[in-house]
Amino acid sequence: MRIDWLHFTPGSSLLGGILLGIAAGVLFLNSGRILGITGILEGLFKPTRVDSPWRLTFLLGLFASPLVAKLMLPADLLHAPRIDANWAMVIVAGLLVGFGTRWGAGCTSGHGICGLSRLSVRSLVATLSFMGTGFITVFVIRHLL
């Protein structure tokens, strides 16, 4: 195995994980809600006056955060990811992720962060499934195609 040291980012990955864990804990302790993006977005399709404001605020923060980072962080810390795929492949991948999220009753953040921390067996199976599928896909694309 060879590590791509140019793109290996353990510091920012660790910081991102810590921030996600804190956000998930704060949301759960304050409202009993799970920090699953799919569930948060899905709740907007059945809006209630009590539920919609925090969901909209959360999603607005999610979409605004890159702009805030661009305004506050030095330019050498910000790098846009390079995606080596055409638009058709990106759209198909997005549809497959959406299908898997629906089929698995939740997304990676809901199962991987919140479900595992609550010791949910369903989340363990889901997390092992999507991680295993990702590992196999990368192996096939890099070594067999």
PDB file of C-alpha atoms in Angstrom:
ATOM      1  CA  MET A   1       0.000   0.000   0.000  1.00  0.00           C
ATOM      2  CA  ARG A   2       1.233   3.468  -0.856  1.00  0.00           C
ATOM      3  CA  ILE A   3       0.100   6.614   0.979  1.00  0.00           C
ATOM      4  CA  ASP A   4      -0.486   9.755  -1.060  1.00  0.00           C
ATOM      5  CA  TRP A   5       1.413  12.057   1.315  1.00  0.00           C
ATOM      6  CA  LEU A   6       0.506  15.149  -0.686  1.00  0.00           C
ATOM      7  CA  HIS A   7      -3.205  14.658   0.026  1.00  0.00           C
ATOM      8  CA  PHE A   8      -2.929  12.883   3.402  1.00  0.00           C
ATOM      9  CA  THR A   9      -4.619  15.225   5.896  1.00  0.00           C
ATOM     10  CA  PRO A  10      -4.821  13.614   9.328  1.00  0.00           C
ATOM     11  CA  GLY A  11      -4.926  16.953  11.167  1.00  0.00           C
ATOM     12  CA  SER A  12      -7.880  18.445   9.335  1.00  0.00           C
ATOM     13  CA  SER A  13      -9.618  15.054   9.256  1.00  0.00           C
ATOM     14  CA  LEU A  14      -9.242  14.695  13.013  1.00  0.00           C
ATOM     15  CA  LEU A  15     -10.457  18.238  13.602  1.00  0.00           C
ATOM     16  CA  GLY A  16     -13.450  17.674  11.313  1.00  0.00           C
ATOM     17  CA  GLY A  17     -14.309  14.460  13.139  1.00  0.00           C
ATOM     18  CA  ILE A  18     -14.086  16.165  16.507  1.00  0.00           C
ATOM     19  CA  LEU A  19     -16.320  19.018  15.326  1.00  0.00           C
ATOM     20  CA  LEU A  20     -18.864  16.548  13.921  1.00  0.00           C
ATOM     21  CA  GLY A  21     -18.856  14.630  17.194  1.00  0.00           C
ATOM     22  CA  ILE A  22     -19.383  17.810  19.207  1.00  0.00           C
ATOM     23  CA  ALA A  23     -22.191  18.952  16.883  1.00  0.00           C
ATOM     24  CA  ALA A  24     -23.882  15.541  17.068  1.00  0.00           C
ATOM     25  CA  GLY A  25     -23.611  15.505  20.857  1.00  0.00           C
ATOM     26  CA  VAL A  26     -24.922  19.059  21.275  1.00  0.00           C
ATOM     27  CA  LEU A  27     -27.875  18.419  18.961  1.00  0.00           C
ATOM     28  CA  PHE A  28     -28.748  15.155  20.700  1.00  0.00           C
ATOM     29  CA  LEU A  29     -28.381  16.520  24.240  1.00  0.00           C
ATOM     30  CA  ASN A  30     -30.366  19.679  23.488  1.00  0.00           C
ATOM     31  CA  SER A  31     -33.175  18.203  21.428  1.00  0.00           C
ATOM     32  CA  GLY A  32     -32.894  14.413  21.359  1.00  0.00           C
ATOM     33  CA  ARG A  33     -32.412  14.646  17.566  1.00  0.00           C
ATOM     34  CA  ILE A  34     -29.958  12.621  15.501  1.00  0.00           C
ATOM     35  CA  LEU A  35     -27.401  14.467  13.345  1.00  0.00           C
ATOM     36  CA  GLY A  36     -28.251  12.666  10.123  1.00  0.00           C
ATOM     37  CA  ILE A  37     -28.329  14.992   7.140  1.00  0.00           C
ATOM     38  CA  THR A  38     -30.901  12.866   5.333  1.00  0.00           C
ATOM     39  CA  GLY A  39     -33.313  12.939   8.251  1.00  0.00           C
ATOM     40  CA  ILE A  40     -32.826  16.669   8.751  1.00  0.00           C
ATOM     41  CA  LEU A  41     -33.518  17.377   5.077  1.00  0.00           C
ATOM     42  CA  GLU A  42     -36.390  14.885   4.898  1.00  0.00           C
ATOM     43  CA  GLY A  43     -38.095  16.616   7.835  1.00  0.00           C
ATOM     44  CA  LEU A  44     -38.462  19.731   5.694  1.00  0.00           C
ATOM     45  CA  PHE A  45     -40.734  17.841   3.298  1.00  0.00           C
ATOM     46  CA  LYS A  46     -43.252  17.414   6.145  1.00  0.00           C
ATOM     47  CA  PRO A  47     -42.815  20.853   7.702  1.00  0.00           C
ATOM     48  CA  THR A  48     -44.047  21.822  11.136  1.00  0.00           C
ATOM     49  CA  ARG A  49     -43.729  25.227  12.728  1.00  0.00           C
ATOM     50  CA  VAL A  50     -41.702  23.877  15.637  1.00  0.00           C
ATOM     51  CA  ASP A  51     -39.382  21.660  13.608  1.00  0.00           C
ATOM     52  CA  SER A  52     -38.619  23.630  10.449  1.00  0.00           C
ATOM     53  CA  PRO A  53     -36.572  26.563  11.842  1.00  0.00           C
ATOM     54  CA  TRP A  54     -33.746  24.480  13.316  1.00  0.00           C
ATOM     55  CA  ARG A  55     -33.636  22.244  10.229  1.00  0.00           C
ATOM     56  CA  LEU A  56     -33.401  25.250   7.883  1.00  0.00           C
ATOM     57  CA  THR A  57     -30.780  26.894  10.101  1.00  0.00           C
ATOM     58  CA  PHE A  58     -28.714  23.694  10.164  1.00  0.00           C
ATOM     59  CA  LEU A  59     -28.825  23.287   6.374  1.00  0.00           C
ATOM     60  CA  LEU A  60     -28.073  26.975   5.817  1.00  0.00           C
ATOM     61  CA  GLY A  61     -25.000  26.598   8.046  1.00  0.00           C
ATOM     62  CA  LEU A  62     -23.978  23.499   6.117  1.00  0.00           C
ATOM     63  CA  PHE A  63     -24.105  25.349   2.794  1.00  0.00           C
ATOM     64  CA  ALA A  64     -22.656  28.619   4.145  1.00  0.00           C
ATOM     65  CA  SER A  65     -19.651  27.061   5.868  1.00  0.00           C
ATOM     66  CA  PRO A  66     -17.391  26.956   2.760  1.00  0.00           C
ATOM     67  CA  LEU A  67     -17.993  30.668   2.205  1.00  0.00           C
ATOM     68  CA  VAL A  68     -17.233  31.433   5.856  1.00  0.00           C
ATOM     69  CA  ALA A  69     -14.062  29.311   5.633  1.00  0.00           C
ATOM     70  CA  LYS A  70     -12.991  31.166   2.487  1.00  0.00           C
ATOM     71  CA  LEU A  71     -13.480  34.503   4.235  1.00  0.00           C
ATOM     72  CA  MET A  72     -11.746  33.524   7.485  1.00  0.00           C
ATOM     73  CA  LEU A  73      -8.949  31.114   6.579  1.00  0.00           C
ATOM     74  CA  PRO A  74      -5.710  31.773   4.683  1.00  0.00           C
ATOM     75  CA  ALA A  75      -5.903  30.850   1.002  1.00  0.00           C
ATOM     76  CA  ASP A  76      -3.107  28.251   1.279  1.00  0.00           C
ATOM     77  CA  LEU A  77      -5.262  26.175   3.661  1.00  0.00           C
ATOM     78  CA  LEU A  78      -8.149  25.896   1.204  1.00  0.00           C
ATOM     79  CA  HIS A  79      -7.996  23.449  -1.671  1.00  0.00           C
ATOM     80  CA  ALA A  80     -10.952  22.426  -3.811  1.00  0.00           C
ATOM     81  CA  PRO A  81     -11.089  18.670  -4.282  1.00  0.00           C
ATOM     82  CA  ARG A  82     -10.354  17.401  -7.763  1.00  0.00           C
ATOM     83  CA  ILE A  83     -12.991  15.023  -9.095  1.00  0.00           C
ATOM     84  CA  ASP A  84     -11.798  12.839 -11.953  1.00  0.00           C
ATOM     85  CA  ALA A  85     -15.252  12.049 -13.311  1.00  0.00           C
ATOM     86  CA  ASN A  86     -17.611  13.453 -15.871  1.00  0.00           C
ATOM     87  CA  TRP A  87     -21.002  14.914 -14.963  1.00  0.00           C
ATOM     88  CA  ALA A  88     -22.878  11.748 -15.926  1.00  0.00           C
ATOM     89  CA  MET A  89     -20.813   9.680 -13.501  1.00  0.00           C
ATOM     90  CA  VAL A  90     -21.282  12.250 -10.723  1.00  0.00           C
ATOM     91  CA  ILE A  91     -25.060  12.237 -11.269  1.00  0.00           C
ATOM     92  CA  VAL A  92     -25.233   8.417 -11.308  1.00  0.00           C
ATOM     93  CA  ALA A  93     -23.088   8.280  -8.152  1.00  0.00           C
ATOM     94  CA  GLY A  94     -25.385  10.797  -6.448  1.00  0.00           C
ATOM     95  CA  LEU A  95     -28.465   8.779  -7.376  1.00  0.00           C
ATOM     96  CA  LEU A  96     -26.846   5.587  -6.071  1.00  0.00           C
ATOM     97  CA  VAL A  97     -25.973   7.316  -2.793  1.00  0.00           C
ATOM     98  CA  GLY A  98     -29.558   8.559  -2.527  1.00  0.00           C
ATOM     99  CA  PHE A  99     -30.900   5.060  -3.207  1.00  0.00           C
ATOM    100  CA  GLY A 100     -28.552   3.525  -0.643  1.00  0.00           C
ATOM    101  CA  THR A 101     -29.462   6.153   1.922  1.00  0.00           C
ATOM    102  CA  ARG A 102     -33.153   5.436   1.458  1.00  0.00           C
ATOM    103  CA  TRP A 103     -32.636   1.678   1.458  1.00  0.00           C
ATOM    104  CA  GLY A 104     -30.383   1.806   4.532  1.00  0.00           C
ATOM    105  CA  ALA A 105     -32.800   4.061   6.453  1.00  0.00           C
ATOM    106  CA  GLY A 106     -30.197   6.761   6.939  1.00  0.00           C
ATOM    107  CA  CYS A 107     -26.987   8.321   5.753  1.00  0.00           C
ATOM    108  CA  THR A 108     -23.365   7.907   6.710  1.00  0.00           C
ATOM    109  CA  SER A 109     -23.469  10.685   9.288  1.00  0.00           C
ATOM    110  CA  GLY A 110     -26.624   9.337  10.914  1.00  0.00           C
ATOM    111  CA  HIS A 111     -25.416   5.739  11.102  1.00  0.00           C
ATOM    112  CA  GLY A 112     -21.650   6.200  11.342  1.00  0.00           C
ATOM    113  CA  ILE A 113     -21.537   8.967  13.908  1.00  0.00           C
ATOM    114  CA  CYS A 114     -24.781   8.906  15.843  1.00  0.00           C
ATOM    115  CA  GLY A 115     -25.928   5.317  15.415  1.00  0.00           C
ATOM    116  CA  LEU A 116     -22.614   3.763  16.401  1.00  0.00           C
ATOM    117  CA  SER A 117     -22.302   6.022  19.437  1.00  0.00           C
ATOM    118  CA  ARG A 118     -25.740   4.769  20.566  1.00  0.00           C
ATOM    119  CA  LEU A 119     -24.557   1.162  20.002  1.00  0.00           C
ATOM    120  CA  SER A 120     -27.219   0.553  17.338  1.00  0.00           C
ATOM    121  CA  VAL A 121     -26.809  -2.836  15.656  1.00  0.00           C
ATOM    122  CA  ARG A 122     -28.637  -1.532  12.561  1.00  0.00           C
ATOM    123  CA  SER A 123     -26.130   1.308  12.312  1.00  0.00           C
ATOM    124  CA  LEU A 124     -23.205  -1.079  12.742  1.00  0.00           C
ATOM    125  CA  VAL A 125     -24.477  -3.233   9.856  1.00  0.00           C
ATOM    126  CA  ALA A 126     -25.108  -0.133   7.717  1.00  0.00           C
ATOM    127  CA  THR A 127     -21.666   1.338   8.468  1.00  0.00           C
ATOM    128  CA  LEU A 128     -19.894  -1.949   7.724  1.00  0.00           C
ATOM    129  CA  SER A 129     -21.886  -2.217   4.490  1.00  0.00           C
ATOM    130  CA  PHE A 130     -21.106   1.218   3.114  1.00  0.00           C
ATOM    131  CA  MET A 131     -17.477   1.162   4.247  1.00  0.00           C
ATOM    132  CA  GLY A 132     -16.955  -2.328   2.817  1.00  0.00           C
ATOM    133  CA  THR A 133     -18.613  -1.354  -0.453  1.00  0.00           C
ATOM    134  CA  GLY A 134     -16.387   1.725  -0.663  1.00  0.00           C
ATOM    135  CA  PHE A 135     -13.230  -0.310  -0.042  1.00  0.00           C
ATOM    136  CA  ILE A 136     -14.212  -2.895  -2.664  1.00  0.00           C
ATOM    137  CA  THR A 137     -15.131  -0.206  -5.205  1.00  0.00           C
ATOM    138  CA  VAL A 138     -11.798   1.589  -4.798  1.00  0.00           C
ATOM    139  CA  PHE A 139      -9.902  -1.700  -5.056  1.00  0.00           C
ATOM    140  CA  VAL A 140     -11.752  -2.748  -8.232  1.00  0.00           C
ATOM    141  CA  ILE A 141     -11.365   0.654  -9.903  1.00  0.00           C
ATOM    142  CA  ARG A 142      -7.672   1.012  -9.029  1.00  0.00           C
ATOM    143  CA  HIS A 143      -6.484  -2.541  -9.501  1.00  0.00           C
ATOM    144  CA  LEU A 144      -8.836  -4.457 -11.770  1.00  0.00           C
ATOM    145  CA  LEU A 145     -10.032  -1.909 -14.332  1.00  0.00           C
TER     146      LEU A 145
END
